[in-house]
Short mmCIF file of C-alpha atoms in Angstrom, two decimals:
data_model
loop_
_atom_site.label_atom_id
_atom_site.label_comp_id
_atom_site.label_asym_id
_atom_site.label_seq_id
_atom_site.Cartn_x
_atom_site.Cartn_y
_atom_site.Cartn_z
CA MET A 1 15.15 -6.20 -9.02
CA ASN A 2 13.95 -3.13 -10.85
CA PHE A 3 13.01 -0.02 -8.84
CA THR A 4 10.76 2.55 -10.55
CA LYS A 5 9.78 5.86 -9.01
CA LEU A 6 6.16 6.57 -9.89
CA ALA A 7 4.25 9.81 -10.55
CA ILE A 8 4.74 10.61 -6.87
CA ALA A 9 8.50 10.04 -6.64
CA ASP A 10 8.51 8.82 -3.01
CA VAL A 11 6.30 5.88 -4.01
CA VAL A 12 8.34 3.13 -5.66
CA LEU A 13 7.32 0.12 -7.73
CA ILE A 14 9.62 -2.83 -7.19
CA GLU A 15 9.69 -5.62 -9.75
CA PRO A 16 11.60 -8.75 -8.73
CA LYS A 17 13.12 -10.95 -11.40
CA LYS A 18 11.51 -14.38 -11.73
CA PHE A 19 13.61 -17.36 -12.72
CA GLY A 20 11.42 -20.20 -13.93
CA ASP A 21 11.67 -23.68 -15.32
CA SER A 22 9.47 -26.76 -15.57
CA ARG A 23 9.35 -27.03 -11.75
CA GLY A 24 8.02 -23.50 -11.20
CA TYR A 25 9.91 -20.33 -10.34
CA PHE A 26 12.17 -18.58 -7.84
CA MET A 27 12.29 -14.87 -7.08
CA GLU A 28 14.05 -12.79 -4.49
CA THR A 29 11.37 -10.53 -2.98
CA PHE A 30 13.50 -8.40 -0.67
CA ARG A 31 17.15 -7.49 -0.24
CA GLN A 32 17.94 -4.83 2.37
CA SER A 33 21.03 -3.50 0.57
CA LEU A 34 19.16 -2.91 -2.71
CA PHE A 35 16.16 -1.44 -0.92
CA ALA A 36 18.40 1.01 0.97
CA GLU A 37 20.21 1.99 -2.23
CA HIS A 38 17.07 2.62 -4.32
CA VAL A 39 14.41 3.58 -1.77
CA GLY A 40 16.02 4.48 1.55
CA ASP A 41 17.34 3.01 4.74
CA PHE A 42 14.24 1.75 6.53
CA ASP A 43 13.95 -0.97 9.14
CA PHE A 44 11.00 -3.32 8.88
CA VAL A 45 9.64 -4.46 12.24
CA GLN A 46 6.45 -6.37 11.45
CA ASP A 47 5.01 -8.48 8.63
CA ASN A 48 1.24 -8.60 8.03
CA GLN A 49 -0.93 -10.72 5.78
CA SER A 50 -4.62 -10.55 4.92
CA LEU A 51 -7.10 -12.56 2.89
CA SER A 52 -10.07 -10.95 1.18
CA ALA A 53 -12.61 -13.52 0.02
CA GLU A 54 -14.77 -11.37 -2.27
CA VAL A 55 -13.96 -9.49 -5.46
CA GLY A 56 -14.45 -5.78 -4.77
CA THR A 57 -13.26 -5.88 -1.17
CA VAL A 58 -11.79 -2.51 -0.28
CA ARG A 59 -9.45 -2.11 2.66
CA GLY A 60 -8.34 1.43 3.36
CA LEU A 61 -7.35 4.09 3.04
CA HIS A 62 -5.30 3.61 6.24
CA PHE A 63 -2.33 5.28 7.94
CA GLN A 64 -0.87 5.78 11.40
CA LEU A 65 0.00 9.13 12.97
CA ASP A 66 3.48 10.02 14.19
CA PRO A 67 5.32 8.79 16.16
CA MET A 68 3.90 5.46 14.93
CA ALA A 69 3.71 6.34 11.21
CA GLN A 70 4.40 3.35 8.98
CA GLY A 71 6.04 2.80 5.64
CA LYS A 72 4.65 -0.29 3.90
CA LEU A 73 6.15 -2.65 1.36
CA VAL A 74 3.12 -4.39 -0.16
CA ARG A 75 2.88 -7.45 -2.38
CA CYS A 76 0.12 -9.75 -3.55
CA ILE A 77 0.74 -13.43 -2.83
CA ALA A 78 -2.52 -14.85 -4.22
CA GLY A 79 -4.99 -13.33 -6.66
CA ALA A 80 -4.88 -9.70 -7.77
CA LEU A 81 -5.54 -6.23 -6.39
CA LEU A 82 -5.41 -2.55 -7.22
CA ASP A 83 -3.05 -0.99 -4.66
CA VAL A 84 -3.33 2.73 -3.94
CA ALA A 85 -1.14 5.27 -2.12
CA VAL A 86 -2.41 8.81 -1.41
CA ASP A 87 -0.07 11.65 -0.42
CA ILE A 88 -1.46 13.25 2.75
CA ARG A 89 1.58 15.40 3.61
CA THR A 90 0.39 18.98 3.95
CA GLY A 91 2.61 21.27 1.86
CA SER A 92 3.64 18.51 -0.55
CA PRO A 93 3.40 19.40 -4.26
CA THR A 94 1.48 16.11 -4.69
CA TYR A 95 -0.82 16.53 -1.65
CA GLY A 96 -4.10 14.71 -2.27
CA LYS A 97 -2.73 12.96 -5.37
CA HIS A 98 -2.45 9.21 -5.64
CA VAL A 99 -0.77 6.41 -7.51
CA ALA A 100 -2.45 3.09 -8.24
CA VAL A 101 -0.75 -0.11 -9.35
CA GLU A 102 -2.07 -3.57 -10.10
CA LEU A 103 -0.30 -6.14 -7.97
CA THR A 104 -0.80 -9.83 -8.70
CA ALA A 105 0.70 -13.06 -7.47
CA GLU A 106 1.79 -13.68 -11.05
CA ASN A 107 3.54 -10.35 -11.73
CA GLY A 108 5.30 -10.34 -8.34
CA ARG A 109 5.33 -6.53 -8.19
CA GLN A 110 5.61 -4.73 -4.87
CA LEU A 111 4.67 -1.18 -3.92
CA TRP A 112 6.61 0.93 -1.41
CA VAL A 113 4.20 3.26 0.38
CA PRO A 114 6.24 5.67 2.54
CA PRO A 115 5.17 7.22 5.85
CA GLY A 116 2.94 10.22 5.21
CA PHE A 117 0.71 8.35 2.77
CA ALA A 118 -2.68 6.71 3.16
CA HIS A 119 -2.78 3.19 1.75
CA GLY A 120 -5.59 0.98 0.52
CA PHE A 121 -6.49 -1.65 -2.03
CA CYS A 122 -9.37 -3.27 -3.87
CA THR A 123 -9.41 -6.96 -4.74
CA LEU A 124 -9.79 -7.94 -8.40
CA THR A 125 -10.15 -11.71 -7.89
CA PRO A 126 -11.68 -13.89 -5.17
CA ASN A 127 -9.47 -15.08 -2.33
CA THR A 128 -6.84 -12.41 -2.79
CA GLU A 129 -4.03 -12.38 -0.24
CA ILE A 130 -1.57 -9.60 0.44
CA SER A 131 1.55 -9.57 2.53
CA TYR A 132 3.24 -6.40 3.65
CA LYS A 133 6.20 -5.34 5.73
CA VAL A 134 5.86 -2.24 7.92
CA THR A 135 8.42 0.10 9.45
CA ASN A 136 6.58 0.61 12.73
CA TYR A 137 4.37 -1.51 14.96
CA TYR A 138 0.59 -1.33 14.76
CA SER A 139 -0.88 1.12 17.27
CA ALA A 140 -4.65 1.37 17.69
CA GLU A 141 -4.17 4.76 19.34
CA HIS A 142 -2.47 6.15 16.20
CA ASP A 143 -4.58 4.31 13.62
CA ARG A 144 -6.44 6.64 11.24
CA GLY A 145 -8.03 6.62 7.81
CA LEU A 146 -9.23 8.57 4.82
CA LEU A 147 -12.51 7.97 2.96
CA TRP A 148 -11.68 5.51 0.19
CA ASN A 149 -14.06 6.96 -2.41
CA ASP A 150 -13.67 10.69 -1.68
CA LEU A 151 -14.28 12.31 -5.09
CA ALA A 152 -11.50 14.85 -4.38
CA LEU A 153 -8.95 12.03 -4.61
CA GLY A 154 -9.99 11.02 -8.14
CA ILE A 155 -9.24 7.32 -7.61
CA ASP A 156 -10.70 5.11 -10.35
CA TRP A 157 -11.66 2.16 -8.16
CA PRO A 158 -12.61 -1.04 -10.00
CA VAL A 159 -15.82 -1.39 -7.95
CA GLU A 160 -18.93 0.73 -7.56
CA ALA A 161 -19.38 2.26 -4.10
CA ASP A 162 -22.61 0.37 -3.39
CA LYS A 163 -21.02 -2.97 -4.35
CA ALA A 164 -17.75 -2.62 -2.42
CA ALA A 165 -17.22 -4.94 0.54
CA LEU A 166 -16.10 -2.59 3.32
CA SER A 167 -15.64 -2.58 7.08
CA ASP A 168 -17.85 -0.24 9.10
CA LYS A 169 -14.66 1.65 10.02
CA ASP A 170 -13.78 2.28 6.36
CA ARG A 171 -17.30 3.50 5.53
CA LYS A 172 -16.98 6.28 8.14
CA GLN A 173 -13.55 7.76 7.46
CA PRO A 174 -13.18 11.53 6.88
CA SER A 175 -12.79 13.13 3.47
CA LEU A 176 -9.52 14.81 2.52
CA ALA A 177 -11.13 18.22 3.16
CA ASP A 178 -12.04 17.14 6.70
CA LEU A 179 -8.78 15.34 7.46
CA GLY A 180 -6.78 18.36 8.60
CA THR A 181 -3.00 18.32 8.91
CA VAL A 182 -1.79 14.84 9.83
CA PHE A 183 1.68 14.98 8.22
CA THR A 184 3.83 17.90 7.05
CA TYR A 185 6.01 17.77 3.95
#
């Protein structure tokens, strides 16, 4: 596996090696010892999976407050998506900045989104499925979000705002300016 720190160093792109032949392929998608060596020593407690039927489905930008903050290891298992992590740690030199990576079932890439970041994605193909490991259990009480298309974030989403398929919850999230301090660097 290759581990690449991105423009925000705490966010890491992980590229598994695929071994293929006429039957298909094999790839190791996670190894705790390598993850600990290159990213950090995190325990994953829950795996989640979602299907988004339409192109242009946006889910996010989501996070959970402490003490239930989550790190996420995200991968696409069918289709393709643009995966985004936004630094929301007050005092961070990259506060309000983001990284965006295309994850596809074919490229096998994974994105590590650490606690203290808002996470979201937009589907690029129909019937896109993602699977992600998290470092803390889901807690409705601690569940929060950030407005996906806040101009202050400068995210170049691959869908126009009026054409995005969104939940009511994601349409009503606060802007970065209205978020306040949710994590401290």
